[in-house]
């Protein structure tokens, strides 16, 4: 069956917004009274995890009584900073997406907070490229469930998911969708079946 659609992960696959995100995290940490600074590498390391798991594993120093306040402050700062500073697209992403959109329907599924994908699309003016998207922040669903939501909601017949982490691979497989490893991204996957070294490889890849 001919491939009809491509679903993309966002962080580590389409762009790197870690410098903006770490600024939002650090300013939020200071806002609740802690003098702790994360690095952009730490943000890249936990990229792809569900936000609930990130808060649990990387922000255990935040008292339970302040966690909700921290999450609220961070959500506001993340959205504000992304709209102002955005992130950096990986090389040839814009040109490649425009080319792919001629033959495939394009989508995004990410484990990000609500509004994150909208800020990405709005920052680069990609409204006409992506037909739909879903994220953890909307319904609290894991990535495999959100991939299935996109497939079912848009009646996709033969989609493929492009991501850069082991969590992407596992979620894609659990959702019953073929997977392409973005080797240039934040994660490292051992012996993937299909892999691209650069984003523009999708144009010539037979998948």
GROMACS .gro file of C-alpha atoms in nm:
model
  207
    1UNK     CA    1   0.000   0.000   0.000
    2UNK     CA    2   0.129   0.344  -0.092
    3UNK     CA    3   0.244   0.558   0.200
    4UNK     CA    4  -0.013   0.834   0.251
    5UNK     CA    5   0.107   1.028   0.555
    6UNK     CA    6   0.399   1.120   0.781
    7UNK     CA    7   0.361   1.191   1.154
    8UNK     CA    8   0.649   1.380   1.313
    9UNK     CA    9   0.785   1.407   1.663
   10UNK     CA   10   0.878   1.770   1.736
   11UNK     CA   11   1.176   1.819   1.971
   12UNK     CA   12   1.489   1.659   1.830
   13UNK     CA   13   1.315   1.585   1.500
   14UNK     CA   14   1.189   1.914   1.356
   15UNK     CA   15   1.355   2.168   1.584
   16UNK     CA   16   1.573   2.234   1.888
   17UNK     CA   17   1.404   2.473   2.131
   18UNK     CA   18   1.614   2.370   2.431
   19UNK     CA   19   1.773   2.714   2.481
   20UNK     CA   20   1.430   2.875   2.504
   21UNK     CA   21   1.280   2.597   2.715
   22UNK     CA   22   1.566   2.594   2.966
   23UNK     CA   23   1.523   2.969   3.011
   24UNK     CA   24   1.157   2.912   3.094
   25UNK     CA   25   1.243   2.633   3.338
   26UNK     CA   26   1.516   2.830   3.515
   27UNK     CA   27   1.307   3.145   3.547
   28UNK     CA   28   1.020   2.935   3.685
   29UNK     CA   29   1.251   2.765   3.937
   30UNK     CA   30   1.372   3.105   4.058
   31UNK     CA   31   1.013   3.231   4.076
   32UNK     CA   32   0.931   2.973   4.345
   33UNK     CA   33   1.244   3.054   4.544
   34UNK     CA   34   1.514   2.810   4.432
   35UNK     CA   35   1.861   2.896   4.302
   36UNK     CA   36   1.902   2.595   4.073
   37UNK     CA   37   1.988   2.616   3.705
   38UNK     CA   38   1.932   2.348   3.444
   39UNK     CA   39   2.136   2.333   3.124
   40UNK     CA   40   2.003   2.309   2.770
   41UNK     CA   41   2.166   1.964   2.751
   42UNK     CA   42   1.948   1.847   3.040
   43UNK     CA   43   1.643   1.963   2.848
   44UNK     CA   44   1.760   1.770   2.542
   45UNK     CA   45   1.818   1.463   2.761
   46UNK     CA   46   1.458   1.451   2.885
   47UNK     CA   47   1.308   1.557   2.554
   48UNK     CA   48   1.043   1.306   2.450
   49UNK     CA   49   0.935   1.217   2.803
   50UNK     CA   50   0.584   1.294   2.927
   51UNK     CA   51   0.569   1.622   3.117
   52UNK     CA   52   0.441   1.443   3.431
   53UNK     CA   53   0.747   1.216   3.427
   54UNK     CA   54   0.981   1.510   3.368
   55UNK     CA   55   0.845   1.695   3.670
   56UNK     CA   56   0.870   1.379   3.884
   57UNK     CA   57   1.222   1.277   3.783
   58UNK     CA   58   1.397   1.610   3.729
   59UNK     CA   59   1.218   1.844   3.970
   60UNK     CA   60   1.200   1.634   4.284
   61UNK     CA   61   1.353   1.930   4.473
   62UNK     CA   62   1.025   2.119   4.432
   63UNK     CA   63   0.806   2.060   4.741
   64UNK     CA   64   0.471   1.897   4.666
   65UNK     CA   65   0.297   2.205   4.800
   66UNK     CA   66   0.469   2.421   4.539
   67UNK     CA   67   0.454   2.181   4.243
   68UNK     CA   68   0.123   2.307   4.107
   69UNK     CA   69   0.242   2.668   4.132
   70UNK     CA   70   0.565   2.573   3.956
   71UNK     CA   71   0.381   2.396   3.673
   72UNK     CA   72   0.148   2.694   3.625
   73UNK     CA   73   0.435   2.945   3.616
   74UNK     CA   74   0.633   2.725   3.378
   75UNK     CA   75   0.340   2.677   3.139
   76UNK     CA   76   0.297   3.055   3.113
   77UNK     CA   77   0.668   3.124   3.066
   78UNK     CA   78   0.715   2.843   2.814
   79UNK     CA   79   0.436   2.976   2.593
   80UNK     CA   80   0.551   3.337   2.628
   81UNK     CA   81   0.916   3.259   2.554
   82UNK     CA   82   0.839   3.028   2.261
   83UNK     CA   83   0.627   3.295   2.098
   84UNK     CA   84   0.905   3.549   2.150
   85UNK     CA   85   1.221   3.344   2.087
   86UNK     CA   86   1.101   3.022   1.919
   87UNK     CA   87   1.361   2.755   1.850
   88UNK     CA   88   1.602   2.651   1.578
   89UNK     CA   89   1.484   2.433   1.292
   90UNK     CA   90   1.713   2.151   1.193
   91UNK     CA   91   1.876   2.209   0.851
   92UNK     CA   92   1.645   2.198   0.547
   93UNK     CA   93   1.330   2.131   0.753
   94UNK     CA   94   1.118   2.405   0.592
   95UNK     CA   95   1.213   2.319   0.234
   96UNK     CA   96   1.175   1.946   0.297
   97UNK     CA   97   0.833   1.981   0.461
   98UNK     CA   98   0.710   2.188   0.169
   99UNK     CA   99   0.829   1.920  -0.072
  100UNK     CA  100   0.684   1.633   0.131
  101UNK     CA  101   0.347   1.810   0.158
  102UNK     CA  102   0.309   1.772  -0.218
  103UNK     CA  103   0.278   1.393  -0.182
  104UNK     CA  104   0.195   1.319   0.183
  105UNK     CA  105  -0.038   1.443   0.455
  106UNK     CA  106   0.173   1.580   0.743
  107UNK     CA  107   0.104   1.563   1.118
  108UNK     CA  108   0.275   1.615   1.455
  109UNK     CA  109   0.249   1.410   1.776
  110UNK     CA  110   0.457   1.520   2.075
  111UNK     CA  111   0.467   1.459   2.452
  112UNK     CA  112   0.469   1.835   2.510
  113UNK     CA  113   0.241   2.069   2.701
  114UNK     CA  114  -0.076   2.211   2.553
  115UNK     CA  115   0.000   2.500   2.318
  116UNK     CA  116   0.360   2.397   2.245
  117UNK     CA  117   0.288   2.263   1.895
  118UNK     CA  118   0.072   2.565   1.817
  119UNK     CA  119   0.361   2.792   1.914
  120UNK     CA  120   0.597   2.596   1.689
  121UNK     CA  121   0.361   2.614   1.393
  122UNK     CA  122   0.283   2.981   1.450
  123UNK     CA  123   0.647   3.087   1.494
  124UNK     CA  124   0.740   2.955   1.149
  125UNK     CA  125   0.407   3.005   0.972
  126UNK     CA  126   0.357   2.634   0.910
  127UNK     CA  127  -0.022   2.644   0.937
  128UNK     CA  128  -0.069   2.522   0.579
  129UNK     CA  129   0.176   2.232   0.609
  130UNK     CA  130   0.031   2.031   0.898
  131UNK     CA  131  -0.322   1.897   0.878
  132UNK     CA  132  -0.357   1.797   1.245
  133UNK     CA  133  -0.154   1.745   1.563
  134UNK     CA  134  -0.186   1.600   1.912
  135UNK     CA  135   0.008   1.618   2.238
  136UNK     CA  136   0.019   1.486   2.593
  137UNK     CA  137  -0.099   1.821   2.730
  138UNK     CA  138  -0.440   1.801   2.563
  139UNK     CA  139  -0.578   1.481   2.717
  140UNK     CA  140  -0.295   1.338   2.927
  141UNK     CA  141  -0.258   1.043   2.691
  142UNK     CA  142   0.072   0.863   2.620
  143UNK     CA  143   0.230   0.908   2.279
  144UNK     CA  144   0.113   0.576   2.134
  145UNK     CA  145  -0.250   0.668   2.212
  146UNK     CA  146  -0.205   1.011   2.054
  147UNK     CA  147  -0.052   0.856   1.742
  148UNK     CA  148  -0.358   0.631   1.718
  149UNK     CA  149  -0.584   0.934   1.767
  150UNK     CA  150  -0.422   1.107   1.470
  151UNK     CA  151  -0.448   0.792   1.257
  152UNK     CA  152  -0.814   0.734   1.338
  153UNK     CA  153  -0.923   1.098   1.338
  154UNK     CA  154  -0.776   1.153   0.992
  155UNK     CA  155  -0.850   0.808   0.847
  156UNK     CA  156  -0.483   0.744   0.767
  157UNK     CA  157  -0.423   0.423   0.574
  158UNK     CA  158  -0.045   0.381   0.576
  159UNK     CA  159   0.132   0.636   0.798
  160UNK     CA  160   0.491   0.643   0.920
  161UNK     CA  161   0.623   0.811   1.237
  162UNK     CA  162   0.953   1.001   1.239
  163UNK     CA  163   1.124   1.050   1.575
  164UNK     CA  164   1.463   1.052   1.748
  165UNK     CA  165   1.427   0.871   2.083
  166UNK     CA  166   1.368   0.515   2.201
  167UNK     CA  167   1.037   0.639   2.344
  168UNK     CA  168   0.935   0.748   1.996
  169UNK     CA  169   1.022   0.407   1.855
  170UNK     CA  170   0.839   0.217   2.129
  171UNK     CA  171   0.531   0.440   2.104
  172UNK     CA  172   0.520   0.408   1.728
  173UNK     CA  173   0.544   0.031   1.744
  174UNK     CA  174   0.278   0.014   2.016
  175UNK     CA  175   0.050   0.224   1.794
  176UNK     CA  176   0.109  -0.012   1.501
  177UNK     CA  177   0.278   0.254   1.289
  178UNK     CA  178   0.610   0.212   1.102
  179UNK     CA  179   0.902   0.411   1.245
  180UNK     CA  180   1.190   0.613   1.098
  181UNK     CA  181   1.479   0.708   1.326
  182UNK     CA  182   1.608   1.066   1.298
  183UNK     CA  183   1.973   0.992   1.377
  184UNK     CA  184   2.067   1.363   1.392
  185UNK     CA  185   1.832   1.422   1.688
  186UNK     CA  186   1.870   1.415   2.067
  187UNK     CA  187   1.832   1.041   2.124
  188UNK     CA  188   2.021   0.731   2.018
  189UNK     CA  189   1.850   0.416   1.892
  190UNK     CA  190   2.041   0.092   1.842
  191UNK     CA  191   1.994  -0.082   1.507
  192UNK     CA  192   1.679   0.091   1.378
  193UNK     CA  193   1.516  -0.066   1.072
  194UNK     CA  194   1.497   0.266   0.887
  195UNK     CA  195   1.713   0.569   0.964
  196UNK     CA  196   1.784   0.913   0.820
  197UNK     CA  197   2.106   1.107   0.884
  198UNK     CA  198   1.958   1.442   0.774
  199UNK     CA  199   1.600   1.563   0.759
  200UNK     CA  200   1.609   1.614   0.382
  201UNK     CA  201   1.682   1.241   0.339
  202UNK     CA  202   1.305   1.193   0.364
  203UNK     CA  203   1.269   1.327   0.011
  204UNK     CA  204   1.471   1.047  -0.148
  205UNK     CA  205   1.410   0.771   0.108
  206UNK     CA  206   1.201   0.478  -0.011
  207UNK     CA  207   0.972   0.409   0.280
   0.00000   0.00000   0.00000
